PDB file of C-alpha atoms in Angstrom:
ATOM      1  CA  MET A   1       0.000   0.000   0.000  1.00  0.00           C
ATOM      2  CA  LYS A   2       1.409   3.366  -1.003  1.00  0.00           C
ATOM      3  CA  GLU A   3       1.640   6.129   1.534  1.00  0.00           C
ATOM      4  CA  LEU A   4       0.176   9.433   0.434  1.00  0.00           C
ATOM      5  CA  SER A   5       1.298  12.733   1.815  1.00  0.00           C
ATOM      6  CA  LYS A   6      -0.589  15.796   0.710  1.00  0.00           C
ATOM      7  CA  THR A   7      -0.682  19.476   1.424  1.00  0.00           C
ATOM      8  CA  THR A   8      -2.249  22.471  -0.201  1.00  0.00           C
ATOM      9  CA  SER A   9      -0.941  26.004  -0.292  1.00  0.00           C
ATOM     10  CA  LYS A  10      -2.343  29.225  -1.631  1.00  0.00           C
ATOM     11  CA  VAL A  11      -0.465  31.386  -4.089  1.00  0.00           C
ATOM     12  CA  ARG A  12      -1.470  35.023  -4.257  1.00  0.00           C
ATOM     13  CA  THR A  13      -0.930  37.224  -7.254  1.00  0.00           C
ATOM     14  CA  SER A  14      -1.970  40.845  -7.460  1.00  0.00           C
ATOM     15  CA  LEU A  15      -2.385  42.963 -10.537  1.00  0.00           C
ATOM     16  CA  SER A  16      -3.926  46.243 -11.503  1.00  0.00           C
ATOM     17  CA  LEU A  17      -6.940  46.084 -13.790  1.00  0.00           C
ATOM     18  CA  ASN A  18      -8.528  49.358 -14.928  1.00  0.00           C
ATOM     19  CA  GLY A  19      -6.993  51.140 -11.954  1.00  0.00           C
ATOM     20  CA  LYS A  20      -8.294  48.605  -9.432  1.00  0.00           C
ATOM     21  CA  LEU A  21      -6.146  46.175  -7.504  1.00  0.00           C
ATOM     22  CA  VAL A  22      -7.199  42.610  -8.187  1.00  0.00           C
ATOM     23  CA  ILE A  23      -5.914  39.743  -6.063  1.00  0.00           C
ATOM     24  CA  LEU A  24      -5.979  36.309  -7.602  1.00  0.00           C
ATOM     25  CA  GLU A  25      -5.608  33.286  -5.364  1.00  0.00           C
ATOM     26  CA  GLN A  26      -4.757  29.838  -6.612  1.00  0.00           C
ATOM     27  CA  THR A  27      -4.657  26.743  -4.460  1.00  0.00           C
ATOM     28  CA  MET A  28      -1.830  24.372  -5.286  1.00  0.00           C
ATOM     29  CA  SER A  29      -1.842  20.793  -4.137  1.00  0.00           C
ATOM     30  CA  MET A  30       1.403  19.051  -3.325  1.00  0.00           C
ATOM     31  CA  GLU A  31       1.167  15.301  -3.178  1.00  0.00           C
ATOM     32  CA  ILE A  32       3.602  12.400  -3.132  1.00  0.00           C
ATOM     33  CA  SER A  33       3.026   8.672  -3.180  1.00  0.00           C
ATOM     34  CA  ASN A  34       6.271   7.440  -1.646  1.00  0.00           C
ATOM     35  CA  THR A  35       7.220   9.090   1.651  1.00  0.00           C
ATOM     36  CA  TRP A  36       9.695   6.313   2.457  1.00  0.00           C
ATOM     37  CA  ARG A  37      11.754   7.112  -0.639  1.00  0.00           C
ATOM     38  CA  ARG A  38      11.562  10.833   0.187  1.00  0.00           C
ATOM     39  CA  ASN A  39      12.938  10.137   3.649  1.00  0.00           C
ATOM     40  CA  GLU A  40      15.739   8.061   2.143  1.00  0.00           C
ATOM     41  CA  LEU A  41      16.565  10.946  -0.210  1.00  0.00           C
ATOM     42  CA  LYS A  42      16.731  13.310   2.746  1.00  0.00           C
ATOM     43  CA  VAL A  43      19.110  10.977   4.614  1.00  0.00           C
ATOM     44  CA  ASN A  44      21.384  10.880   1.561  1.00  0.00           C
ATOM     45  CA  LEU A  45      21.241  14.653   1.109  1.00  0.00           C
ATOM     46  CA  LYS A  46      22.104  15.102   4.777  1.00  0.00           C
ATOM     47  CA  SER A  47      25.222  12.956   4.423  1.00  0.00           C
ATOM     48  CA  LEU A  48      26.187  14.718   1.180  1.00  0.00           C
ATOM     49  CA  SER A  49      25.862  18.127   2.844  1.00  0.00           C
ATOM     50  CA  ASP A  50      27.905  17.417   5.981  1.00  0.00           C
ATOM     51  CA  ARG A  51      31.701  17.456   5.558  1.00  0.00           C
ATOM     52  CA  ASP A  52      32.348  16.385   9.168  1.00  0.00           C
ATOM     53  CA  TYR A  53      30.071  13.367   8.738  1.00  0.00           C
ATOM     54  CA  GLN A  54      31.809  12.478   5.477  1.00  0.00           C
ATOM     55  CA  ARG A  55      35.258  12.560   7.069  1.00  0.00           C
ATOM     56  CA  GLN A  56      34.224  10.671  10.191  1.00  0.00           C
ATOM     57  CA  VAL A  57      31.965   8.065   8.613  1.00  0.00           C
ATOM     58  CA  TRP A  58      32.967   7.696   4.969  1.00  0.00           C
ATOM     59  CA  VAL A  59      36.715   8.121   5.377  1.00  0.00           C
ATOM     60  CA  GLU A  60      37.511   7.081   8.973  1.00  0.00           C
ATOM     61  CA  GLY A  61      34.760   4.449   9.189  1.00  0.00           C
ATOM     62  CA  VAL A  62      33.474   5.641  12.575  1.00  0.00           C
ATOM     63  CA  MET A  63      29.724   5.005  12.402  1.00  0.00           C
ATOM     64  CA  PRO A  64      27.223   6.966  14.480  1.00  0.00           C
ATOM     65  CA  PRO A  65      24.913   4.981  16.786  1.00  0.00           C
ATOM     66  CA  GLY A  66      22.449   2.865  14.829  1.00  0.00           C
ATOM     67  CA  VAL A  67      24.397   3.027  11.560  1.00  0.00           C
ATOM     68  CA  VAL A  68      26.059  -0.199  10.452  1.00  0.00           C
ATOM     69  CA  HIS A  69      27.528   1.054   7.167  1.00  0.00           C
ATOM     70  CA  ASP A  70      27.519   4.275   5.173  1.00  0.00           C
ATOM     71  CA  ASP A  71      29.672   5.697   2.404  1.00  0.00           C
ATOM     72  CA  PHE A  72      29.549   7.919  -0.666  1.00  0.00           C
ATOM     73  CA  ASP A  73      28.748   4.868  -2.780  1.00  0.00           C
ATOM     74  CA  LEU A  74      25.371   4.434  -1.049  1.00  0.00           C
ATOM     75  CA  ALA A  75      24.329   8.004  -1.861  1.00  0.00           C
ATOM     76  CA  VAL A  76      25.531   7.613  -5.443  1.00  0.00           C
ATOM     77  CA  HIS A  77      23.603   4.386  -5.943  1.00  0.00           C
ATOM     78  CA  PHE A  78      20.443   5.893  -4.501  1.00  0.00           C
ATOM     79  CA  ILE A  79      20.636   8.916  -6.796  1.00  0.00           C
ATOM     80  CA  PHE A  80      22.019   7.304  -9.959  1.00  0.00           C
ATOM     81  CA  ASP A  81      20.779   3.699  -9.823  1.00  0.00           C
ATOM     82  CA  ASP A  82      17.890   3.217  -7.400  1.00  0.00           C
ATOM     83  CA  THR A  83      15.839   6.205  -8.574  1.00  0.00           C
ATOM     84  CA  ASP A  84      15.275   8.244 -11.726  1.00  0.00           C
ATOM     85  CA  LEU A  85      16.811  11.350 -10.131  1.00  0.00           C
ATOM     86  CA  ALA A  86      19.825  11.344 -12.451  1.00  0.00           C
ATOM     87  CA  ASP A  87      18.011  10.365 -15.654  1.00  0.00           C
ATOM     88  CA  ASP A  88      14.630  12.080 -15.382  1.00  0.00           C
ATOM     89  CA  VAL A  89      14.233  14.046 -12.158  1.00  0.00           C
ATOM     90  CA  GLN A  90      10.901  15.473 -13.358  1.00  0.00           C
ATOM     91  CA  SER A  91       9.401  11.966 -13.313  1.00  0.00           C
ATOM     92  CA  CYS A  92       9.983  11.856  -9.544  1.00  0.00           C
ATOM     93  CA  ILE A  93       7.524  14.710  -8.980  1.00  0.00           C
ATOM     94  CA  GLY A  94       4.467  13.153  -7.404  1.00  0.00           C
ATOM     95  CA  GLU A  95       6.361  10.041  -6.348  1.00  0.00           C
ATOM     96  CA  PHE A  96       8.744  11.497  -3.763  1.00  0.00           C
ATOM     97  CA  LEU A  97       9.314  15.077  -4.899  1.00  0.00           C
ATOM     98  CA  PHE A  98       6.563  17.633  -4.466  1.00  0.00           C
ATOM     99  CA  ASN A  99       7.325  20.080  -7.251  1.00  0.00           C
ATOM    100  CA  GLU A 100       9.690  21.503  -9.853  1.00  0.00           C
ATOM    101  CA  GLY A 101      11.484  23.597  -7.238  1.00  0.00           C
ATOM    102  CA  GLU A 102      12.592  20.420  -5.495  1.00  0.00           C
ATOM    103  CA  ALA A 103      13.433  18.763  -8.812  1.00  0.00           C
ATOM    104  CA  ASP A 104      15.583  21.739  -9.820  1.00  0.00           C
ATOM    105  CA  CYS A 105      17.522  21.549  -6.549  1.00  0.00           C
ATOM    106  CA  ILE A 106      18.109  17.824  -6.964  1.00  0.00           C
ATOM    107  CA  ALA A 107      19.210  18.341 -10.579  1.00  0.00           C
ATOM    108  CA  LEU A 108      22.001  20.599  -9.277  1.00  0.00           C
ATOM    109  CA  VAL A 109      23.130  17.892  -6.852  1.00  0.00           C
ATOM    110  CA  VAL A 110      23.185  15.340  -9.661  1.00  0.00           C
ATOM    111  CA  GLU A 111      25.094  17.685 -11.959  1.00  0.00           C
ATOM    112  CA  SER A 112      27.694  18.504  -9.293  1.00  0.00           C
ATOM    113  CA  ILE A 113      28.370  14.803  -8.617  1.00  0.00           C
ATOM    114  CA  ASP A 114      28.362  14.019 -12.325  1.00  0.00           C
ATOM    115  CA  ALA A 115      30.905  16.798 -12.968  1.00  0.00           C
ATOM    116  CA  ILE A 116      33.286  15.182 -10.481  1.00  0.00           C
ATOM    117  CA  PHE A 117      32.838  11.772 -12.084  1.00  0.00           C
ATOM    118  CA  ARG A 118      33.444  13.201 -15.564  1.00  0.00           C
ATOM    119  CA  LYS A 119      36.661  14.859 -14.395  1.00  0.00           C
ATOM    120  CA  TYR A 120      38.083  12.197 -12.059  1.00  0.00           C
ATOM    121  CA  GLY A 121      36.265   8.982 -12.975  1.00  0.00           C
ATOM    122  CA  THR A 122      34.288   6.669 -10.696  1.00  0.00           C
ATOM    123  CA  LYS A 123      37.066   4.502  -9.277  1.00  0.00           C
ATOM    124  CA  GLU A 124      38.472   6.819  -6.579  1.00  0.00           C
ATOM    125  CA  ASN A 125      37.867   6.421  -2.844  1.00  0.00           C
ATOM    126  CA  ASP A 126      35.598   8.628  -0.745  1.00  0.00           C
ATOM    127  CA  GLY A 127      38.523  10.548   0.753  1.00  0.00           C
ATOM    128  CA  PHE A 128      39.691  11.507  -2.724  1.00  0.00           C
ATOM    129  CA  TYR A 129      36.297  12.808  -3.859  1.00  0.00           C
ATOM    130  CA  ILE A 130      35.547  14.861  -0.752  1.00  0.00           C
ATOM    131  CA  ASN A 131      38.934  16.580  -1.075  1.00  0.00           C
ATOM    132  CA  THR A 132      38.491  17.727  -4.674  1.00  0.00           C
ATOM    133  CA  PRO A 133      37.864  21.447  -5.216  1.00  0.00           C
ATOM    134  CA  GLU A 134      34.552  20.574  -6.911  1.00  0.00           C
ATOM    135  CA  TRP A 135      33.252  18.805  -3.806  1.00  0.00           C
ATOM    136  CA  SER A 136      32.168  22.155  -2.351  1.00  0.00           C
ATOM    137  CA  ASP A 137      29.476  22.278  -5.044  1.00  0.00           C
ATOM    138  CA  VAL A 138      28.159  18.869  -3.994  1.00  0.00           C
ATOM    139  CA  VAL A 139      27.972  19.987  -0.359  1.00  0.00           C
ATOM    140  CA  LEU A 140      26.342  23.326  -1.204  1.00  0.00           C
ATOM    141  CA  HIS A 141      23.731  21.932  -3.592  1.00  0.00           C
ATOM    142  CA  SER A 142      22.930  19.032  -1.262  1.00  0.00           C
ATOM    143  CA  GLU A 143      22.391  21.432   1.625  1.00  0.00           C
ATOM    144  CA  ARG A 144      20.120  23.650  -0.473  1.00  0.00           C
ATOM    145  CA  ALA A 145      18.136  20.665  -1.743  1.00  0.00           C
ATOM    146  CA  LEU A 146      17.703  19.318   1.779  1.00  0.00           C
ATOM    147  CA  ASP A 147      16.553  22.747   2.965  1.00  0.00           C
ATOM    148  CA  LYS A 148      13.997  22.889   0.122  1.00  0.00           C
ATOM    149  CA  LEU A 149      12.610  19.428   0.941  1.00  0.00           C
ATOM    150  CA  ASN A 150      12.432  20.243   4.663  1.00  0.00           C
ATOM    151  CA  GLU A 151      10.737  23.564   3.917  1.00  0.00           C
ATOM    152  CA  ASN A 152       8.042  21.824   1.888  1.00  0.00           C
ATOM    153  CA  ASP A 153       7.654  19.091   4.519  1.00  0.00           C
ATOM    154  CA  GLU A 154       7.008  21.795   7.140  1.00  0.00           C
ATOM    155  CA  LYS A 155       4.122  23.072   5.017  1.00  0.00           C
ATOM    156  CA  ILE A 156       2.464  19.665   5.432  1.00  0.00           C
ATOM    157  CA  ASN A 157       2.728  19.605   9.209  1.00  0.00           C
TER     158      ASN A 157
END
């Protein structure tokens, strides 16, 4: 059985018509069918946005309580293999992304990781990747994407 999470928000637009102010209100519905996958995306974005976590967990292998294994490879497989985020992020809207704003943020994460892979290949270790100059883009875009998802989740609650 699919979980369904739904929220509605109102968008206000004002314009002047024949010298009178007219306010138009449109109700937008945000709905997703897979909250579990959304939560998994948020966990991956959190790890991609936290340099201290990356050093401690991915490089040094010191796992936080409750975590048996984590590394960059898990985030990559989630984004590039387990979902359509890398191939067709728009198709994830309605499944575990609410809207194009979220999809645009995720597209930047994908592009920043892809840029590193194009430049350095896919065979390096986690310590190598997180120390490249381009890694700052991955961290920044992941943080922004996570903020966007959390912002939209707050609208539901």
